[in-house]
Amino acid sequence: MSAQMICQKELFSLPENIHYLNCGYKAPLLKSSEEAAVKALIRDRNPANISPADYFNQTQEVKQIFSELVNAKASQIAIIPSTTYGFSSALKNVRPKTNGYAIVVHNEFPSGYFSIETWCKDNDNILNVIKPADNDAGQSWNDNLVNAINSSTSVVLISSIHWMNGLRFDLERIGKRCKEVGAIFIVDGTQSVGVIEMDVKRFHINVLVCAAYKWLLGPYSIGLAYFDEYFNDGSPLEESWINRSNAANFSLLTNYESNYFPDAGRYSVGETSNFILMPMLLASLKQVRDWQPVNIEKYAQRLIQPLLSKLRDFNIPVIETPYLSYHLSAFQLPANADYELFKAELLSNNIYVSVRGEFIRVSVNVFNDDDDIQQLVDVVNNCI
């Protein structure tokens, strides 16, 4: 596909009269994913239509496509039901350092925070919560993160971008520092994978966990995770039959095979095949691969410029490059703004955004167009 994307709204079933600027909350389904779901339901009417090979073929294809999106091998990808499952699978196998500590960022998404907090309690490590030092949140937050990582750091668990305001963390710099000191680097890529570059090798990521229902355009209750070689001999959360090396031979399942599928195969959730969600996810991943995240990001960059310009006109702070995520950005209304009027104007104009903490979060994707942004710009202009 050409690097110069155009709006792809016709591939979705969004109503014409709404301005859905909220992909960071949940993505709309592609029509192709809807069609895949219908076909899957029809097939499920008659189990004779489902062969033993069907338990594995689509999951393998899903792993392959996701591995291409993050620059990994398909064998290092696991199917998970949620980010929490991925964090728990990883942290179960992270060895703590004596008198060590773990790192998380301020206001991290609860799933990540609770996972690492529990790990610290169970492993007698201290949890270090990193904040920005000043108003230059992008630079100072990244600096503080890197400076906090030392030989006593057991694990760093952060999101690739901050889910509240879209601040982008310098994964390459942070990952390099983790590798230097022997700290495990776990990244929640839910709010970025599928829309910006993700390279687990260049960023030295040990574990990348990603829910599928946002920027991968997939259904809820399914996700993907990358585990590097550190975890190849680890212990999974479940002892599922489908993760064993002889699983494809149904007649020999009671020849209790102790070996798992290679690499990250052991970390996939039980009933991995999910005959309804898997075809939906496969359809969405194929589309994202066809578009390519770099092209989606460029589209979002062009689309969001009028809003960023309007905010700057009103002296409303916005995160600047290189820490700005064009697909997910946020702003705060000035103190003199009528917040109730702003919410009412959003509602009356069918504009959908998210409020996260003090931030109004705007998240755009290829189903958005210039009119969606202009409608929001007009509301900002009227209320400030």
Coordinates of C-alpha atoms in Angstrom, one line a residue:
M1 CA 0.0 0.0 0.0
S2 CA 1.1 3.5 -0.7
A3 CA 2.5 5.5 2.2
Q4 CA -0.1 8.2 1.5
M5 CA -3.2 6.7 3.1
I6 CA -6.7 7.9 2.7
C7 CA -9.6 7.5 5.1
Q8 CA -10.7 3.9 5.3
K9 CA -14.1 4.4 7.0
E10 CA -15.9 2.4 4.4
L11 CA -14.2 -0.7 5.8
F12 CA -16.0 -0.2 9.1
S13 CA -19.7 -0.1 10.1
L14 CA -19.5 3.2 12.0
P15 CA -22.6 5.4 11.7
E16 CA -22.1 8.5 9.4
N17 CA -23.4 10.9 12.0
I18 CA -20.9 10.2 14.8
H19 CA -17.3 11.4 15.2
Y20 CA -15.6 8.5 17.0
L21 CA -12.2 9.8 18.2
N22 CA -11.8 7.1 20.8
C23 CA -9.9 4.1 19.3
G24 CA -7.8 4.1 22.5
Y25 CA -10.9 3.1 24.4
K26 CA -12.0 0.4 22.0
A27 CA -11.6 0.1 18.2
P28 CA -14.7 -0.4 16.0
L29 CA -14.7 -3.8 14.3
L30 CA -13.8 -4.0 10.6
K31 CA -16.5 -5.3 8.3
S32 CA -14.1 -8.2 7.5
S33 CA -13.9 -9.1 11.1
E34 CA -17.7 -9.1 11.4
E35 CA -17.9 -11.3 8.4
A36 CA -15.3 -13.7 9.8
A37 CA -17.4 -13.9 13.1
V38 CA -20.6 -14.7 11.2
K39 CA -18.8 -17.4 9.2
A40 CA -17.4 -18.8 12.4
L41 CA -20.7 -18.9 14.1
I42 CA -22.3 -20.7 11.1
R43 CA -19.4 -23.2 11.1
D44 CA -19.9 -23.8 14.8
R45 CA -23.5 -25.0 14.2
N46 CA -22.0 -28.3 13.1
P47 CA -18.8 -29.4 14.8
A48 CA -18.2 -31.9 12.0
N49 CA -17.0 -28.9 10.1
I50 CA -14.1 -28.4 12.5
S51 CA -11.1 -30.6 11.9
P52 CA -8.2 -31.2 14.3
A53 CA -6.0 -29.0 12.0
D54 CA -8.5 -26.2 12.6
Y55 CA -7.3 -26.1 16.2
F56 CA -3.9 -24.9 15.1
N57 CA -3.9 -23.3 11.6
Q58 CA -5.4 -19.9 12.4
T59 CA -3.5 -19.5 15.7
Q60 CA -0.3 -20.1 13.8
E61 CA -1.2 -17.6 11.2
V62 CA -2.2 -15.0 13.8
K63 CA 1.2 -15.6 15.5
Q64 CA 3.0 -15.2 12.2
I65 CA 1.4 -11.9 11.3
F66 CA 1.9 -10.4 14.8
S67 CA 5.5 -11.5 14.8
E68 CA 6.0 -9.6 11.6
L69 CA 4.5 -6.5 13.2
V70 CA 6.9 -6.6 16.1
N71 CA 10.0 -8.0 14.4
A72 CA 10.1 -11.4 16.1
K73 CA 9.8 -15.1 15.3
A74 CA 6.3 -16.6 15.3
S75 CA 7.5 -19.3 17.8
Q76 CA 8.1 -16.5 20.3
I77 CA 4.5 -15.4 20.3
A78 CA 1.8 -16.6 22.6
I79 CA -2.0 -16.2 22.5
I80 CA -3.3 -14.6 25.7
P81 CA -6.8 -13.6 27.0
S82 CA -5.7 -10.3 28.5
T83 CA -2.7 -8.2 29.3
T84 CA -2.8 -9.3 33.0
Y85 CA -2.4 -12.9 31.9
G86 CA 0.7 -11.9 29.9
F87 CA 2.2 -10.0 32.8
S88 CA 1.5 -12.8 35.2
S89 CA 3.0 -15.4 32.8
A90 CA 6.2 -13.3 32.5
L91 CA 6.6 -12.2 36.1
K92 CA 6.1 -15.8 37.3
N93 CA 9.5 -16.5 35.6
V94 CA 11.4 -13.3 36.5
R95 CA 14.2 -14.0 39.0
P96 CA 14.4 -11.2 41.6
K97 CA 17.7 -9.6 42.5
T98 CA 18.7 -9.6 46.2
N99 CA 17.8 -6.2 47.7
G100 CA 16.5 -5.3 44.3
Y101 CA 13.6 -3.3 43.0
A102 CA 11.2 -3.0 40.1
I103 CA 10.3 0.1 38.2
V104 CA 6.9 1.4 37.0
V105 CA 5.7 4.8 35.9
H106 CA 3.3 7.1 37.7
N107 CA -0.3 6.4 36.8
E108 CA 0.5 3.3 34.9
F109 CA -2.5 1.3 33.8
P110 CA -3.9 -0.7 36.7
S111 CA -3.3 -4.1 35.2
G112 CA 0.4 -3.4 34.9
Y113 CA 0.7 -1.7 38.2
F114 CA -1.1 -4.4 40.2
S115 CA 0.9 -7.1 38.5
I116 CA 4.3 -5.6 39.3
E117 CA 3.2 -4.5 42.8
T118 CA 2.2 -8.1 43.6
W119 CA 5.5 -9.4 42.2
C120 CA 7.5 -7.1 44.4
K121 CA 5.6 -8.2 47.5
D122 CA 6.1 -11.8 46.7
N123 CA 9.8 -11.4 45.9
D124 CA 10.9 -8.9 48.6
N125 CA 11.7 -6.2 46.1
I126 CA 10.9 -2.5 46.3
L127 CA 8.6 -0.9 43.8
N128 CA 10.0 2.4 42.5
V129 CA 7.3 4.6 40.8
I130 CA 8.9 7.1 38.4
K131 CA 7.4 10.6 37.7
P132 CA 8.5 13.4 35.5
A133 CA 10.6 16.1 37.2
D134 CA 9.1 19.2 35.7
N135 CA 6.7 20.5 33.0
D136 CA 8.9 19.1 30.3
A137 CA 7.3 15.7 30.9
G138 CA 8.6 14.0 27.8
Q139 CA 12.3 14.6 28.3
S140 CA 12.3 14.5 32.1
W141 CA 10.2 11.4 32.4
N142 CA 12.4 9.5 30.1
D143 CA 15.5 10.8 31.7
N144 CA 14.2 9.8 35.2
L145 CA 13.3 6.4 34.0
V146 CA 16.7 5.7 32.5
N147 CA 18.6 7.2 35.5
A148 CA 16.6 5.0 37.9
I149 CA 17.7 1.8 36.2
N150 CA 20.8 0.3 37.7
S151 CA 22.4 -3.0 38.7
S152 CA 19.8 -3.5 41.5
T153 CA 16.9 -3.3 39.1
S154 CA 15.2 -6.6 38.7
V155 CA 12.5 -5.6 36.2
V156 CA 11.0 -2.6 34.4
L157 CA 7.4 -2.7 33.5
I158 CA 6.0 0.2 31.5
S159 CA 3.5 1.0 28.7
S160 CA 5.0 1.9 25.4
I161 CA 3.0 5.2 25.6
H162 CA 1.2 6.6 28.6
W163 CA -2.4 5.6 28.4
M164 CA -3.7 8.9 29.9
N165 CA -1.9 11.5 27.8
G166 CA -0.1 9.6 25.0
L167 CA 3.4 10.5 26.1
R168 CA 5.8 8.3 24.2
F169 CA 8.5 6.5 26.2
D170 CA 11.9 6.1 24.5
L171 CA 11.8 2.3 24.4
E172 CA 15.1 1.9 22.6
R173 CA 17.0 4.0 25.2
I174 CA 15.2 2.3 28.2
G175 CA 15.7 -1.2 26.8
K176 CA 19.3 -0.6 26.1
R177 CA 19.8 0.5 29.7
C178 CA 17.9 -2.6 31.0
K179 CA 20.1 -4.9 28.9
E180 CA 23.3 -3.2 30.3
V181 CA 22.3 -3.9 33.9
G182 CA 20.5 -7.2 33.4
A183 CA 17.0 -6.0 34.2
I184 CA 14.0 -7.7 32.5
F185 CA 12.1 -5.2 30.3
I186 CA 8.4 -5.8 30.1
V187 CA 6.3 -3.5 27.8
D188 CA 2.6 -3.1 27.5
G189 CA 2.1 -2.3 23.8
T190 CA -1.7 -2.2 23.9
Q191 CA -1.9 1.5 23.0
S192 CA 0.7 1.4 20.3
V193 CA 1.2 -1.9 18.5
G194 CA -0.6 -1.7 15.2
V195 CA -0.2 2.0 14.7
I196 CA 3.5 2.9 15.4
E197 CA 6.7 1.0 14.9
M198 CA 7.4 -1.8 17.4
D199 CA 10.7 -3.6 17.2
V200 CA 11.3 -5.9 20.1
K201 CA 14.9 -6.6 19.0
R202 CA 16.0 -3.0 18.5
F203 CA 14.2 -2.0 21.7
H204 CA 15.7 -4.9 23.7
I205 CA 12.2 -5.9 25.0
N206 CA 12.0 -9.2 26.9
V207 CA 8.2 -9.3 27.0
L208 CA 5.7 -7.4 24.9
V209 CA 2.1 -7.8 26.0
C210 CA -0.7 -6.5 23.8
A211 CA -4.5 -6.6 24.1
A212 CA -6.1 -6.9 20.6
Y213 CA -9.2 -4.7 20.9
K214 CA -7.6 -1.3 20.4
W215 CA -5.0 -0.6 17.7
L216 CA -5.0 -4.2 16.3
L217 CA -8.7 -3.7 15.6
G218 CA -9.5 -7.1 17.1
P219 CA -12.3 -8.4 19.4
Y220 CA -12.3 -8.1 23.2
S221 CA -10.9 -10.9 25.4
I222 CA -8.0 -11.9 23.3
G223 CA -4.5 -10.6 22.9
L224 CA -0.9 -11.5 22.0
A225 CA 2.4 -11.5 23.7
Y226 CA 6.1 -11.8 22.7
F227 CA 8.5 -13.7 25.1
D228 CA 12.2 -13.6 24.3
E229 CA 14.6 -16.5 24.8
Y230 CA 15.0 -15.8 28.5
F231 CA 11.6 -17.3 29.0
N232 CA 12.0 -20.4 26.7
D233 CA 12.3 -22.8 29.7
G234 CA 9.9 -21.1 32.0
S235 CA 6.8 -22.3 33.8
P236 CA 3.4 -21.3 32.3
L237 CA 0.3 -20.3 34.3
E238 CA -1.6 -23.3 32.9
E239 CA -0.8 -26.9 31.9
S240 CA -2.9 -27.0 28.8
W241 CA -2.9 -30.0 26.6
I242 CA -2.9 -27.8 23.5
N243 CA 0.5 -26.3 24.3
R244 CA 2.2 -29.7 24.3
S245 CA 4.4 -30.8 21.4
N246 CA 2.1 -33.8 20.5
A247 CA -1.1 -31.8 20.7
A248 CA -1.9 -32.0 17.0
N249 CA -2.1 -35.8 17.2
F250 CA -5.5 -36.3 19.0
S251 CA -5.1 -40.1 19.1
L252 CA -2.0 -39.8 21.2
L253 CA -2.9 -37.2 23.8
T254 CA -2.7 -39.6 26.7
N255 CA 0.9 -40.3 25.8
Y256 CA 1.4 -37.5 28.3
E257 CA 4.1 -35.5 26.6
S258 CA 6.2 -33.4 29.0
N259 CA 7.6 -31.1 26.3
Y260 CA 5.8 -28.0 25.3
F261 CA 5.7 -26.4 21.8
P262 CA 9.1 -24.6 21.3
D263 CA 10.0 -21.2 22.7
A264 CA 6.9 -19.2 23.9
G265 CA 4.4 -21.9 22.9
R266 CA 4.0 -22.9 26.6
Y267 CA 2.5 -19.5 27.5
S268 CA -0.6 -19.5 25.4
V269 CA -3.9 -19.7 27.2
G270 CA -5.9 -22.9 27.3
E271 CA -8.5 -23.3 24.5
T272 CA -6.3 -21.1 22.4
S273 CA -8.1 -22.0 19.2
N274 CA -11.2 -19.9 20.1
F275 CA -13.2 -20.6 17.0
I276 CA -15.1 -17.3 17.2
L277 CA -12.5 -14.7 18.3
M278 CA -9.6 -16.1 16.4
P279 CA -11.0 -15.7 12.9
M280 CA -12.0 -12.1 13.8
L281 CA -8.5 -11.4 15.1
L282 CA -6.9 -12.9 12.0
A283 CA -9.0 -10.7 9.7
S284 CA -8.0 -7.6 11.6
L285 CA -4.3 -8.5 11.7
K286 CA -4.3 -9.1 8.0
Q287 CA -5.7 -5.6 7.4
V288 CA -3.3 -3.9 9.7
R289 CA -0.4 -5.7 8.0
D290 CA -1.7 -4.6 4.6
W291 CA -1.9 -1.0 5.7
Q292 CA 1.4 -1.1 7.7
P293 CA 1.7 0.7 11.0
V294 CA 4.1 3.3 9.6
N295 CA 1.4 4.4 7.1
I296 CA -1.3 4.5 9.8
E297 CA 0.9 6.7 12.0
K298 CA 1.6 9.1 9.1
Y299 CA -2.1 9.3 8.5
A300 CA -2.8 10.1 12.2
Q301 CA 0.0 12.7 12.2
R302 CA -1.6 14.6 9.3
L303 CA -5.1 14.2 10.7
I304 CA -4.4 15.6 14.1
Q305 CA -2.5 18.8 13.1
P306 CA -5.5 21.2 13.1
L307 CA -6.4 20.2 16.7
L308 CA -2.8 20.6 17.9
S309 CA -2.6 24.0 16.2
K310 CA -5.8 25.1 17.8
L311 CA -4.6 24.0 21.3
R312 CA -1.3 25.9 20.8
D313 CA -3.3 29.0 19.7
F314 CA -5.0 28.9 23.2
N315 CA -1.6 28.3 24.9
I316 CA -2.8 24.9 26.0
P317 CA 0.2 22.6 26.6
V318 CA 0.6 19.7 24.3
I319 CA 3.3 17.0 24.2
E320 CA 5.9 17.8 21.5
T321 CA 7.9 15.6 19.2
P322 CA 9.6 13.1 19.8
Y323 CA 7.4 12.3 22.7
L324 CA 4.1 13.0 21.1
S325 CA 2.0 10.1 19.9
Y326 CA -0.1 11.4 17.0
H327 CA -2.7 8.6 17.2
L328 CA -3.3 9.2 20.9
S329 CA -2.9 12.7 22.4
A330 CA -4.5 14.6 25.2
F331 CA -5.0 18.1 26.6
Q332 CA -6.4 19.8 29.6
L333 CA -8.9 22.6 29.5
P334 CA -7.7 25.9 31.0
A335 CA -9.0 26.9 34.4
N336 CA -11.4 29.5 33.0
A337 CA -13.0 27.0 30.5
D338 CA -16.6 25.9 31.1
Y339 CA -16.1 22.1 31.5
E340 CA -19.8 21.3 31.7
L341 CA -20.4 23.2 28.5
F342 CA -17.6 21.4 26.8
K343 CA -19.1 18.0 27.7
A344 CA -22.5 19.1 26.6
E345 CA -21.0 20.3 23.2
L346 CA -19.3 17.0 22.7
L347 CA -22.6 15.2 23.4
S348 CA -24.7 17.3 21.1
N349 CA -22.2 17.0 18.3
N350 CA -21.9 13.2 18.6
I351 CA -18.1 13.5 19.4
Y352 CA -16.7 10.6 21.3
V353 CA -13.4 11.1 23.2
S354 CA -12.2 9.8 26.6
V355 CA -11.5 11.5 29.9
R356 CA -8.6 10.0 31.7
G357 CA -7.6 11.7 35.0
E358 CA -7.3 15.4 34.2
F359 CA -6.9 14.7 30.5
I360 CA -9.2 14.8 27.5
R361 CA -7.9 12.0 25.4
V362 CA -8.2 12.0 21.6
S363 CA -7.3 8.9 19.7
V364 CA -7.6 8.7 15.9
N365 CA -7.2 5.9 13.4
V366 CA -7.8 5.4 9.7
F367 CA -11.6 5.4 10.1
N368 CA -11.4 9.1 11.0
D369 CA -11.3 12.0 8.6
D370 CA -10.8 15.8 8.5
D371 CA -14.4 16.5 9.4
D372 CA -14.1 14.4 12.7
I373 CA -11.2 16.6 13.8
Q374 CA -12.8 19.8 12.6
Q375 CA -15.9 19.1 14.7
L376 CA -13.7 18.7 17.8
V377 CA -11.8 21.9 16.9
D378 CA -15.0 23.8 16.7
V379 CA -16.1 22.6 20.1
V380 CA -12.8 23.6 21.6
N381 CA -13.0 27.0 19.9
N382 CA -16.6 27.6 21.3
C383 CA -15.8 26.5 24.9
I384 CA -12.5 28.2 25.6

